[in-house]
């Protein structure tokens, strides 16, 4: 089998594969269907060439009939690709369909049989061939004309398509007229490449990726040439007659290639990139260096100037903006920029589309994608679909923001699933936007920035924590210093002889004693709160602790009007807690409740078990884990807590009582949380308050 047949088989396989691949794509588009019909007609053309080669007879008419399918299918496809109004060319399109059909029919009739009517057959062949070439050239001319009027980024893509098409047509014609095997093979190969290029072009629609594709094809071609020459050098000179030596040299050549491969590939890749795509090559190198430098940076301002200056100096981003997330908010503040001043902030409320897209997809947003979405939207929805208008508005809003930012790409600074910042890059022309490989490298830069941002935020938090710890220690020291002389002041005031001083002065002395007592209470409670936790947890029965607390309170004289109602659940599991500390918590809650209820109020203390079910999926089977909790509720029917005060009752020093310290509930919360539990409050104004303590049961893992 000759090289022409092999290349035709290859071309046929590629054409049919591409046709199938494009037909199974979802969502299906009319453009895909037209492209599939065009590639199918190319498949028939290649198949006819194979049939003619295999049957050793020149099935010229068969090849011609297959080629006659090309003008109408190419016409339909390119018209759709160029988005020409359907009606404008439809008469011409119908004419092409008609002519191709008529010529195909003539080709099938005995009229075109060269054995019967040689003259007519020759005229027919010449006419039909000219017709096919003429129509294809006419379509290419349309493509060329469109390159003049198209949008900047579209223009380049169409130019690629035009020159590729022209080259394919010329090579196919040369092969046809020359009849040489190699030239025919070249025609097939060119058609194969062109189909693949069209396929990429309609799917990726990213010109830069097509350029990259060309780059990769060039690398592959050079690599094949270099490695094939090693083989040729080592194997060909031996010739197949010396089989032993030939086999040996093949092994040696394979060995040499294996050793050389990585090195040669790196060298060829670099060389090709330097030669054909210098700008892109330099940017990639620059980004690699930038990522390396970012690894050793810890300060945010340093990161800002390094990233902005490096990218700006690269010449591939004339407009740059760096935004940082406002902590705990869905907004981003401008942190630095190069070029024209971008907006001060980006917020979810003002720019929902772009930010929600970034959050959802976690990948760069590109203006070219938004522009093509804007164009394609009407094809995805019917005109009366209400979502169409909404989608158009959303896309327009995102495009407007990108224009305001003068950005071609907005790259998220991702860490886990959080976007800590945004890097916006823009060039003067959309057509010079970033290729997918470059975007991947830019995403790595953004990731390195995200790590720096997170580390610095963590460092700030730690510094703040350390500062608070130091202030706490200082305050505890001061409280000690205040408490020590209090005893002496009170003692001295009490020592004053009441008989020797006036009644007014006696009143002052009792004020001194009262205030000293109050100060002592506050300072002692504060020291209790600030004291490092040193509990002695044991497996304890909650009901017993509650009963002991009530006894203790009775002994310490509860007000006579205090009604305490106990509703204790039986068979409570034990709880790991320091009983003395839990008593302290209960006393505090009960005293607060009694103080709130005044006369004839009721304080209800109840206990119960709560079973929280956690579902686990392990090796496909369901497994239940029961994590039980013991709940203690202290409820009163007093006036309740105002909704505004409710979130503040556990905050240290919050009190509504004239002689309160505001530390009771803060201490309770600390004790319960240290025991691995939680304390919550619910209250309805006028109906009382309920404090609920949740403690994990000591034997919580029942499964
Ligand atoms: P203190 O009792 O010294 O004010 P706490 O921390 O124990 O300090 O309580 C803080 C505040 O919470 C109280 O001043 C009161 O306003 C409110 N509070 C606590 N328990 C109750 C309750 N059972 N009913 C109404 N308000 C309460």
XYZ file of C-alpha atoms and ligand atoms in Angstrom:
730
model
C 0.000 0.000 0.000
C 1.387 3.383 -0.977
C 1.791 6.479 1.104
C -1.242 8.037 -0.584
C -3.526 5.188 0.491
C -2.186 5.164 4.066
C -2.679 8.905 4.391
C -6.188 8.602 2.932
C -7.062 5.907 5.494
C -5.711 8.120 8.278
C -7.655 11.121 6.949
C -10.855 9.030 6.655
C -10.498 7.781 10.240
C -9.902 11.292 11.594
C -12.854 12.706 9.612
C -15.341 10.089 10.775
C -14.084 10.280 14.393
C -14.399 14.043 14.448
C -17.897 13.824 12.914
C -19.021 11.367 15.603
C -17.312 13.318 18.399
C -19.049 16.501 17.406
C -22.440 14.830 16.992
C -22.442 13.320 20.475
C -21.601 16.610 22.163
C -24.164 18.103 24.503
C -25.654 20.636 24.274
C -25.991 20.008 20.592
C -25.759 23.016 18.281
C -26.732 23.492 14.681
C -23.102 24.466 13.967
C -21.952 21.036 15.172
C -24.431 19.306 12.895
C -23.291 21.266 9.846
C -19.685 20.616 10.756
C -20.441 16.891 11.063
C -22.016 16.807 7.583
C -18.996 18.612 6.173
C -16.538 16.180 7.800
C -18.696 13.244 6.680
C -18.453 14.422 3.081
C -14.688 14.674 3.540
C -14.797 11.111 4.847
C -16.609 9.967 1.675
C -14.038 11.756 -0.436
C -11.160 9.998 1.381
C -13.065 6.681 1.286
C -13.498 7.013 -2.488
C -9.736 7.631 -2.781
C -9.035 4.491 -0.723
C -11.490 2.433 -2.793
C -9.887 3.623 -6.003
C -6.393 2.792 -4.676
C -7.375 -0.643 -3.382
C -9.279 -1.628 -6.524
C -6.262 -0.509 -8.605
C -8.631 1.308 -10.939
C -9.053 5.032 -11.270
C -12.576 5.465 -9.901
C -12.490 9.120 -10.918
C -16.267 9.487 -11.140
C -16.754 7.999 -7.684
C -14.163 10.382 -6.227
C -15.810 13.239 -8.075
C -19.290 12.376 -6.820
C -17.912 12.277 -3.253
C -16.153 15.612 -3.849
C -19.459 17.075 -5.108
C -20.777 16.728 -1.555
C -18.175 19.214 -0.373
C -19.513 22.508 -1.837
C -23.014 22.358 -0.289
C -21.852 20.990 3.094
C -18.896 23.410 3.311
C -21.238 26.242 2.336
C -23.690 25.391 5.112
C -20.962 24.975 7.713
C -19.035 28.171 6.945
C -22.211 30.224 6.702
C -23.160 29.066 10.194
C -19.612 29.554 11.476
C -19.522 33.130 10.235
C -22.990 33.607 11.688
C -24.327 34.990 8.467
C -28.029 35.730 8.486
C -29.740 32.529 7.331
C -31.840 34.231 4.680
C -29.105 36.268 2.999
C -27.420 33.439 1.122
C -30.135 30.881 1.013
C -30.859 31.242 -2.712
C -27.205 30.731 -3.549
C -27.070 27.835 -1.143
C -30.037 26.204 -2.846
C -28.384 26.699 -6.218
C -25.210 24.976 -4.976
C -27.288 22.080 -3.651
C -29.056 21.796 -6.973
C -25.868 21.947 -9.083
C -24.058 19.393 -6.908
C -27.063 17.067 -7.038
C -27.396 17.424 -10.813
C -23.683 16.860 -11.423
C -23.702 13.827 -9.121
C -26.638 12.367 -11.050
C -24.814 12.920 -14.345
C -21.769 11.256 -12.801
C -23.842 8.197 -11.981
C -25.433 8.054 -15.463
C -23.864 6.292 -18.473
C -23.283 9.748 -20.011
C -20.195 10.224 -17.861
C -18.865 6.741 -18.576
C -15.594 7.244 -20.424
C -15.878 3.892 -22.138
C -19.180 4.851 -23.736
C -18.837 8.595 -24.258
C -15.202 9.589 -23.855
C -15.691 13.172 -25.007
C -18.723 13.891 -22.817
C -17.072 12.149 -19.885
C -13.976 14.333 -20.173
C -16.034 17.503 -20.470
C -18.124 16.411 -17.494
C -15.071 15.686 -15.347
C -13.415 18.992 -16.197
C -16.581 20.896 -15.523
C -17.430 19.112 -12.273
C -13.849 19.426 -10.944
C -13.751 23.127 -11.789
C -17.151 23.521 -10.154
C -16.003 21.885 -6.868
C -12.749 23.855 -6.721
C -14.506 27.067 -7.770
C -17.209 26.837 -5.102
C -14.689 25.952 -2.391
C -12.528 28.905 -3.459
C -15.639 31.086 -3.422
C -16.397 30.006 0.164
C -12.788 30.718 1.156
C -13.109 34.132 -0.430
C -16.146 34.777 1.785
C -14.046 33.763 4.765
C -11.300 36.146 3.690
C -13.747 39.018 3.313
C -15.049 38.361 6.804
C -11.535 38.651 8.240
C -11.640 42.330 7.263
C -14.793 43.188 9.166
C -14.586 40.793 12.142
C -13.847 41.717 15.765
C -10.127 41.851 16.608
C -9.898 38.428 18.293
C -12.257 36.838 15.776
C -10.209 38.326 12.918
C -7.102 36.335 13.809
C -9.029 33.122 14.150
C -10.693 33.578 10.784
C -7.343 34.367 9.210
C -5.960 31.082 10.519
C -8.980 29.280 9.131
C -8.640 31.015 5.781
C -4.931 30.310 5.256
C -5.353 26.720 6.499
C -8.236 26.207 4.077
C -6.332 27.771 1.187
C -3.288 25.594 1.815
C -5.450 22.467 2.003
C -7.264 23.351 -1.217
C -4.030 24.114 -3.087
C -2.378 20.874 -1.909
C -5.472 18.836 -2.763
C -5.563 20.378 -6.265
C -1.836 19.807 -6.840
C -2.266 16.180 -5.768
C -5.242 15.825 -8.081
C -3.535 17.211 -11.168
C -0.018 15.945 -10.540
C -1.097 12.407 -9.726
C 2.028 11.879 -7.660
C 1.568 9.657 -4.571
C 3.475 11.985 -2.251
C 1.568 15.101 -3.336
C -1.771 13.264 -3.002
C -0.680 12.146 0.468
C 0.196 15.754 1.318
C -3.323 16.784 0.263
C -4.841 14.165 2.574
C -2.601 15.139 5.462
C -3.407 18.819 4.982
C -7.143 18.000 4.940
C -6.724 15.928 8.129
C -4.952 18.755 9.919
C -7.486 21.251 8.701
C -10.421 19.174 9.945
C -8.771 18.808 13.320
C -8.003 22.517 13.411
C -11.629 23.375 12.549
C -12.788 20.961 15.212
C -10.646 22.661 17.862
C -11.681 26.015 16.576
C -15.419 25.428 16.939
C -15.052 23.754 20.319
C -12.387 25.780 22.045
C -13.141 29.003 20.217
C -10.017 30.343 21.868
C -7.610 31.637 19.314
C -4.724 31.554 21.745
C -5.331 27.869 22.331
C -5.253 27.295 18.597
C -1.925 29.088 18.450
C -0.747 26.869 21.255
C -2.044 23.861 19.369
C 0.033 24.923 16.393
C 3.020 25.271 18.718
C 2.520 21.771 20.041
C 2.158 20.403 16.520
C 5.419 22.150 15.607
C 7.164 20.622 18.644
C 5.838 17.220 17.714
C 6.980 17.591 14.122
C 10.507 18.728 15.057
C 10.761 16.023 17.699
C 9.687 13.346 15.233
C 12.252 14.617 12.717
C 15.101 14.657 15.248
C 14.338 11.209 16.629
C 13.659 9.716 13.204
C 17.055 10.987 12.032
C 18.731 9.181 14.962
C 16.988 6.005 13.847
C 17.797 6.578 10.226
C 21.440 7.276 11.027
C 21.908 4.140 13.061
C 19.689 1.724 11.196
C 19.454 2.652 7.540
C 23.168 2.360 6.637
C 23.116 -1.290 7.678
C 20.324 -2.249 5.298
C 17.947 -5.128 5.882
C 20.212 -7.779 4.315
C 22.403 -7.953 7.467
C 19.563 -8.841 9.770
C 21.635 -9.457 12.921
C 23.394 -6.115 12.749
C 20.152 -4.381 11.755
C 18.416 -5.756 14.863
C 21.367 -4.779 17.032
C 21.445 -1.245 15.662
C 17.678 -0.895 16.110
C 18.157 -1.765 19.775
C 21.025 0.702 20.072
C 18.959 3.395 18.329
C 15.985 2.787 20.668
C 18.338 2.956 23.629
C 19.898 6.203 22.430
C 16.449 7.683 21.807
C 15.238 6.690 25.250
C 18.230 8.381 26.835
C 17.959 11.436 24.642
C 14.184 11.750 24.673
C 13.595 13.923 27.758
C 16.540 16.153 27.047
C 15.703 16.540 23.368
C 12.052 17.176 24.104
C 12.845 19.949 26.594
C 15.307 21.422 24.134
C 12.917 21.215 21.171
C 10.036 22.632 23.200
C 12.115 25.520 24.393
C 13.630 26.144 20.972
C 10.257 26.083 19.199
C 8.649 28.294 21.817
C 11.553 30.752 21.615
C 11.491 30.781 17.847
C 7.776 30.952 17.108
C 6.115 32.179 20.301
C 8.780 34.317 21.912
C 6.400 36.577 23.863
C 4.487 33.669 25.342
C 7.696 31.821 26.129
C 9.086 34.798 28.014
C 5.883 35.242 30.004
C 5.919 31.606 31.018
C 9.530 31.855 32.189
C 8.723 35.057 34.059
C 5.758 33.481 35.827
C 7.867 30.519 36.834
C 10.458 32.878 38.371
C 7.694 34.892 40.031
C 6.206 31.807 41.703
C 9.683 30.873 42.959
C 10.197 34.357 44.459
C 6.744 34.359 46.066
C 7.645 31.241 48.028
C 9.972 33.191 50.297
C 7.776 36.249 50.817
C 5.714 36.718 53.980
C 4.670 40.371 53.901
C 1.608 41.478 51.948
C 3.029 44.808 50.662
C 6.092 42.970 49.366
C 3.881 40.444 47.601
C 1.805 43.243 46.089
C 4.733 45.109 44.559
C 6.442 41.938 43.355
C 3.358 40.576 41.580
C 2.202 43.875 40.103
C 5.647 45.069 39.023
C 6.704 41.753 37.520
C 3.517 41.295 35.523
C 3.469 44.915 34.435
C 7.102 44.805 33.325
C 6.409 41.641 31.301
C 4.566 43.786 28.780
C 1.753 41.226 28.692
C -0.476 43.106 31.122
C -0.828 46.837 30.763
C -3.662 46.994 33.283
C -3.424 45.193 36.607
C -5.492 45.211 39.774
C -5.186 43.234 42.964
C -8.190 42.892 45.252
C -8.260 41.422 48.747
C -11.263 39.916 50.459
C -12.769 41.925 53.273
C -12.728 39.442 56.142
C -16.050 37.710 56.759
C -17.646 39.593 53.886
C -18.495 38.879 50.271
C -16.602 41.961 49.097
C -13.128 42.660 47.753
C -11.177 45.875 48.305
C -8.583 47.229 45.890
C -5.140 46.522 47.342
C -2.932 47.675 44.488
C -2.954 48.368 40.789
C -0.887 49.336 37.750
C -2.302 51.301 34.844
C -5.560 53.237 35.093
C -7.323 53.381 38.478
C -9.809 50.507 38.789
C -12.939 50.515 41.037
C -12.235 50.765 44.806
C -14.218 47.656 45.679
C -16.085 44.724 44.174
C -19.041 43.445 46.117
C -21.532 40.647 45.764
C -24.403 43.128 45.910
C -23.060 45.332 43.124
C -21.322 42.776 40.932
C -23.154 39.514 41.554
C -22.495 37.831 38.198
C -18.719 37.935 38.114
C -18.244 37.114 41.779
C -20.787 34.287 41.824
C -19.230 32.851 38.659
C -15.794 32.897 40.293
C -17.205 31.292 43.424
C -19.052 28.611 41.502
C -16.415 27.635 38.948
C -13.254 28.471 40.898
C -11.428 29.252 37.670
C -10.483 32.415 35.777
C -13.243 34.442 34.156
C -12.304 35.643 30.662
C -13.883 38.503 28.777
C -13.695 36.587 25.487
C -15.838 33.820 27.003
C -18.355 36.386 28.193
C -18.431 38.010 24.741
C -19.019 34.731 22.971
C -21.656 33.822 25.543
C -23.330 37.133 24.758
C -23.387 36.191 21.078
C -24.436 32.593 21.621
C -27.186 33.171 24.167
C -29.958 33.582 21.587
C -29.070 30.178 20.118
C -29.407 28.430 23.492
C -32.787 29.895 24.403
C -35.929 30.501 22.425
C -36.739 34.193 21.984
C -39.734 34.082 24.347
C -37.866 32.229 27.113
C -37.875 34.509 30.187
C -34.450 33.221 31.242
C -32.958 34.655 28.037
C -33.461 38.265 29.114
C -32.102 37.485 32.584
C -29.041 35.732 31.195
C -28.402 38.570 28.735
C -28.559 41.088 31.577
C -26.222 39.022 33.746
C -23.705 38.599 30.936
C -23.865 42.285 30.031
C -23.287 43.225 33.643
C -20.209 40.993 33.865
C -18.853 42.390 30.567
C -19.407 45.957 31.787
C -17.440 45.193 34.956
C -14.597 43.582 33.010
C -14.475 46.700 30.820
C -14.443 48.925 33.883
C -11.556 46.858 35.220
C -9.984 46.915 31.741
C -9.365 43.218 32.324
C -9.188 40.309 29.931
C -9.010 37.839 32.793
C -9.966 37.824 36.466
C -8.070 35.150 38.344
C -9.236 33.945 41.760
C -6.688 33.563 44.587
C -7.900 30.241 45.840
C -7.152 28.389 49.012
C -9.303 25.323 49.613
C -12.663 26.643 48.530
C -12.173 30.214 49.618
C -11.298 33.103 47.319
C -8.994 35.348 49.346
C -8.289 37.785 46.557
C -8.597 38.560 42.866
C -5.947 39.273 40.274
C -7.286 41.204 37.278
C -5.135 41.426 34.149
C -5.750 43.263 30.946
C -3.957 43.876 27.670
C -4.707 46.500 25.075
C -6.215 43.954 22.705
C -8.465 41.063 23.503
C -6.781 39.070 20.755
C -3.575 39.075 22.771
C -5.299 37.417 25.707
C -3.751 34.618 27.652
C -3.546 31.037 26.478
C -4.815 28.209 28.639
C -1.247 27.292 29.618
C -0.541 30.889 30.613
C -3.757 31.045 32.598
C -2.733 27.875 34.423
C 0.583 29.520 35.302
C -1.221 32.715 36.378
C -3.517 30.598 38.526
C -0.411 29.185 40.251
C 0.797 32.759 40.876
C -2.625 33.578 42.359
C -2.458 30.447 44.519
C 0.973 31.431 45.832
C -0.507 34.869 46.689
C -3.444 33.198 48.464
C -1.023 31.241 50.654
C 0.814 34.452 51.573
C -2.487 36.203 52.364
C -3.644 33.333 54.541
C -0.326 33.090 56.375
C -0.260 36.802 57.048
C -3.885 36.789 58.260
C -3.058 33.859 60.526
C 0.003 35.712 61.796
C -2.098 38.836 62.497
C -4.658 36.760 64.378
C -1.936 35.119 66.448
C -0.409 38.509 67.216
C -3.794 39.830 68.304
C -4.342 36.724 70.446
C -0.935 37.169 72.078
C -1.734 40.830 72.721
C -5.046 39.912 74.352
C -3.351 37.252 76.476
C -0.792 39.836 77.635
C -3.563 42.356 78.435
C -5.475 39.631 80.317
C -2.429 38.770 82.389
C -1.832 42.435 83.113
C -5.480 42.937 84.139
C -5.333 39.908 86.457
C -2.157 41.340 88.045
C -3.873 44.703 88.507
C -6.973 43.044 90.015
C -4.711 41.361 92.574
C -3.070 44.676 93.372
C -6.508 46.284 93.808
C -7.890 43.483 96.012
C -4.983 43.428 98.445
C -5.479 46.938 99.927
C -9.291 46.513 99.903
C -9.192 44.422 103.103
C -7.038 47.072 104.770
C -9.361 49.916 103.661
C -12.451 48.071 104.937
C -10.691 47.123 108.208
C -9.573 50.723 108.762
C -13.069 52.077 108.088
C -14.585 49.577 110.513
C -12.012 50.531 113.169
C -13.133 54.144 113.297
C -14.879 54.835 116.609
C -18.543 55.585 115.722
C -19.130 57.603 118.888
C -16.409 60.109 118.162
C -17.667 61.117 114.688
C -20.697 62.888 113.305
C -23.742 61.074 111.899
C -22.876 62.342 108.406
C -19.363 60.905 108.673
C -20.839 57.582 109.867
C -22.913 57.451 106.665
C -19.746 58.036 104.678
C -18.062 55.148 106.494
C -20.903 52.758 105.579
C -20.656 53.952 101.941
C -16.914 53.158 102.055
C -17.594 49.659 103.455
C -20.390 48.926 100.930
C -18.327 50.110 97.980
C -15.282 48.170 99.174
C -17.484 45.053 99.386
C -18.834 45.641 95.878
C -15.352 46.250 94.484
C -14.130 43.129 96.224
C -16.944 41.100 94.637
C -16.165 42.385 91.156
C -12.424 41.895 91.519
C -12.831 38.402 92.994
C -15.253 37.389 90.214
C -12.842 38.770 87.654
C -9.957 36.830 89.164
C -12.141 33.725 89.125
C -12.888 34.334 85.457
C -9.246 35.034 84.596
C -7.943 32.092 86.642
C -6.489 29.376 84.425
C -8.914 26.434 84.316
C -7.908 23.762 86.751
C -10.936 21.486 86.980
C -10.945 17.972 88.321
C -13.340 16.146 86.007
C -14.765 12.839 87.182
C -17.547 10.634 85.898
C -20.446 12.164 87.812
C -24.196 11.755 88.093
C -25.873 15.029 87.177
C -29.044 14.418 89.224
C -26.952 13.905 92.351
C -25.075 17.157 91.740
C -28.372 19.033 91.271
C -29.810 17.603 94.530
C -26.615 18.515 96.422
C -26.771 22.063 94.991
C -30.382 22.557 96.128
C -29.443 21.372 99.617
C -26.556 23.791 99.677
C -28.797 26.641 98.559
C -31.466 25.782 101.184
C -28.799 25.814 103.870
C -27.573 29.187 102.632
C -31.159 30.373 103.027
C -33.050 30.628 99.804
C -35.732 33.345 99.866
C -38.905 31.914 101.434
C -40.977 32.666 98.385
C -38.645 30.747 96.058
C -40.375 27.716 94.550
C -37.975 25.210 93.075
C -39.486 22.496 90.956
C -37.307 19.486 90.078
C -38.054 17.324 87.028
C -35.108 14.969 86.864
C -34.977 12.220 84.254
C -34.102 8.742 85.451
C -31.229 6.613 84.172
C -29.095 9.519 83.088
C -25.709 8.451 81.724
C -22.754 9.757 83.744
C -20.991 12.934 82.623
C -17.300 13.793 82.812
C -17.240 17.057 84.796
C -15.818 18.683 87.913
C -18.836 18.470 90.327
C -17.763 21.524 92.340
C -17.561 23.664 89.249
C -20.915 22.402 87.963
C -22.421 23.283 91.354
C -21.014 26.797 90.946
C -22.705 27.052 87.531
C -26.043 25.794 88.862
C -25.947 28.145 91.867
C -25.332 31.046 89.521
C -28.198 30.101 87.193
C -30.644 29.398 90.035
C -29.753 32.636 91.834
C -30.202 34.628 88.634
C -33.565 32.928 88.089
C -34.717 33.628 91.654
C -33.579 37.239 91.407
C -35.534 37.567 88.153
C -38.792 36.041 89.448
C -39.219 38.171 92.625
C -42.327 36.970 94.580
C -44.015 33.619 93.982
C -42.015 32.809 90.916
C -41.100 29.258 90.048
C -37.748 27.955 88.990
C -37.903 24.611 87.204
C -34.787 22.486 86.963
C -35.059 19.561 84.621
C -32.688 17.010 83.154
C -33.045 14.876 80.038
C -31.052 12.853 77.522
C -30.714 13.931 73.928
C -29.743 11.435 71.225
C -28.189 13.122 68.216
C -27.950 10.710 65.297
C -24.953 10.877 63.027
C -25.173 8.866 59.846
C -22.051 7.288 58.500
C -21.597 5.719 55.107
C -18.920 3.118 55.316
C -18.259 0.608 52.579
C -21.726 1.240 51.209
C -23.537 0.213 54.402
C -25.319 2.505 56.831
C -23.892 2.784 60.308
C -25.494 4.754 63.145
C -23.492 6.404 65.853
C -25.446 7.636 68.863
C -23.771 10.538 70.554
C -25.877 11.193 73.613
C -25.897 14.399 75.572
C -27.218 15.197 79.019
C -29.294 18.370 79.116
C -29.839 20.487 82.225
C -32.520 23.172 81.961
C -33.019 26.001 84.422
C -36.272 27.758 83.598
C -38.004 30.607 85.367
C -41.260 32.426 84.813
C -39.784 35.866 85.407
C -39.864 38.856 83.021
C -37.409 37.265 80.563
C -34.499 38.925 78.760
C -34.857 41.724 76.214
C -34.050 40.520 72.654
C -31.270 43.155 72.428
C -29.657 41.874 75.639
C -29.971 38.196 74.764
C -26.753 37.905 72.722
C -24.818 39.827 75.400
C -25.664 37.954 78.594
C -22.525 35.770 78.358
C -20.261 38.744 77.594
C -18.036 39.572 80.613
C -19.209 42.603 82.633
C -22.633 42.718 81.016
C -25.137 43.312 83.805
C -28.496 44.995 84.246
C -28.318 44.809 88.042
C -27.124 47.714 90.173
C -24.945 45.453 92.315
C -24.170 42.840 89.664
C -20.687 41.998 88.409
C -21.768 40.763 84.980
C -19.303 37.911 85.300
C -21.559 35.110 86.588
C -22.739 33.815 83.201
C -19.317 34.397 81.588
C -17.784 32.103 84.259
C -20.591 29.541 83.725
C -19.948 29.496 79.997
C -16.235 29.024 80.519
C -16.711 26.099 82.918
C -19.228 24.330 80.656
C -17.133 24.808 77.501
C -14.071 23.504 79.324
C -16.103 20.377 80.094
C -16.747 19.937 76.348
C -20.341 21.194 76.613
C -22.405 24.171 75.570
C -24.697 26.610 77.332
C -27.558 28.346 75.558
C -30.270 30.775 76.511
C -33.811 31.191 75.203
C -36.208 33.764 76.405
C -39.590 35.232 75.578
C -40.108 38.677 77.005
C -42.706 38.524 79.790
C -42.656 34.728 79.963
C -39.283 33.975 81.532
C -35.884 32.673 80.532
C -34.484 29.177 79.999
C -30.805 28.330 80.292
C -29.854 24.959 78.781
C -26.585 23.197 79.488
C -25.568 20.402 77.114
C -22.882 18.022 78.324
C -21.576 15.000 76.416
C -22.344 11.730 78.175
C -19.232 9.902 79.395
C -20.082 6.715 77.422
C -21.175 8.640 74.352
C -19.861 6.217 71.721
C -22.460 3.508 71.893
C -21.603 2.018 68.492
P -25.004 39.478 87.151
O -25.951 38.483 87.714
O -23.913 39.866 88.074
O -25.649 40.644 86.485
P -24.641 37.463 85.138
O -23.555 37.254 84.160
O -24.999 36.316 86.011
O -24.234 38.727 85.974
O -25.923 37.915 84.352
C -25.818 38.899 83.366
C -27.162 39.495 83.040
O -28.006 38.528 82.431
C -27.959 39.896 84.237
O -27.587 41.197 84.695
C -29.372 39.873 83.709
O -29.667 41.067 83.021
C -29.362 38.780 82.724
N -29.937 37.524 83.265
C -29.292 36.439 83.718
N -30.166 35.487 84.093
C -31.408 35.983 83.907
C -32.748 35.485 84.102
N -32.992 34.259 84.608
N -33.782 36.280 83.763
C -33.565 37.521 83.255
N -32.321 38.045 83.022
C -31.263 37.295 83.357
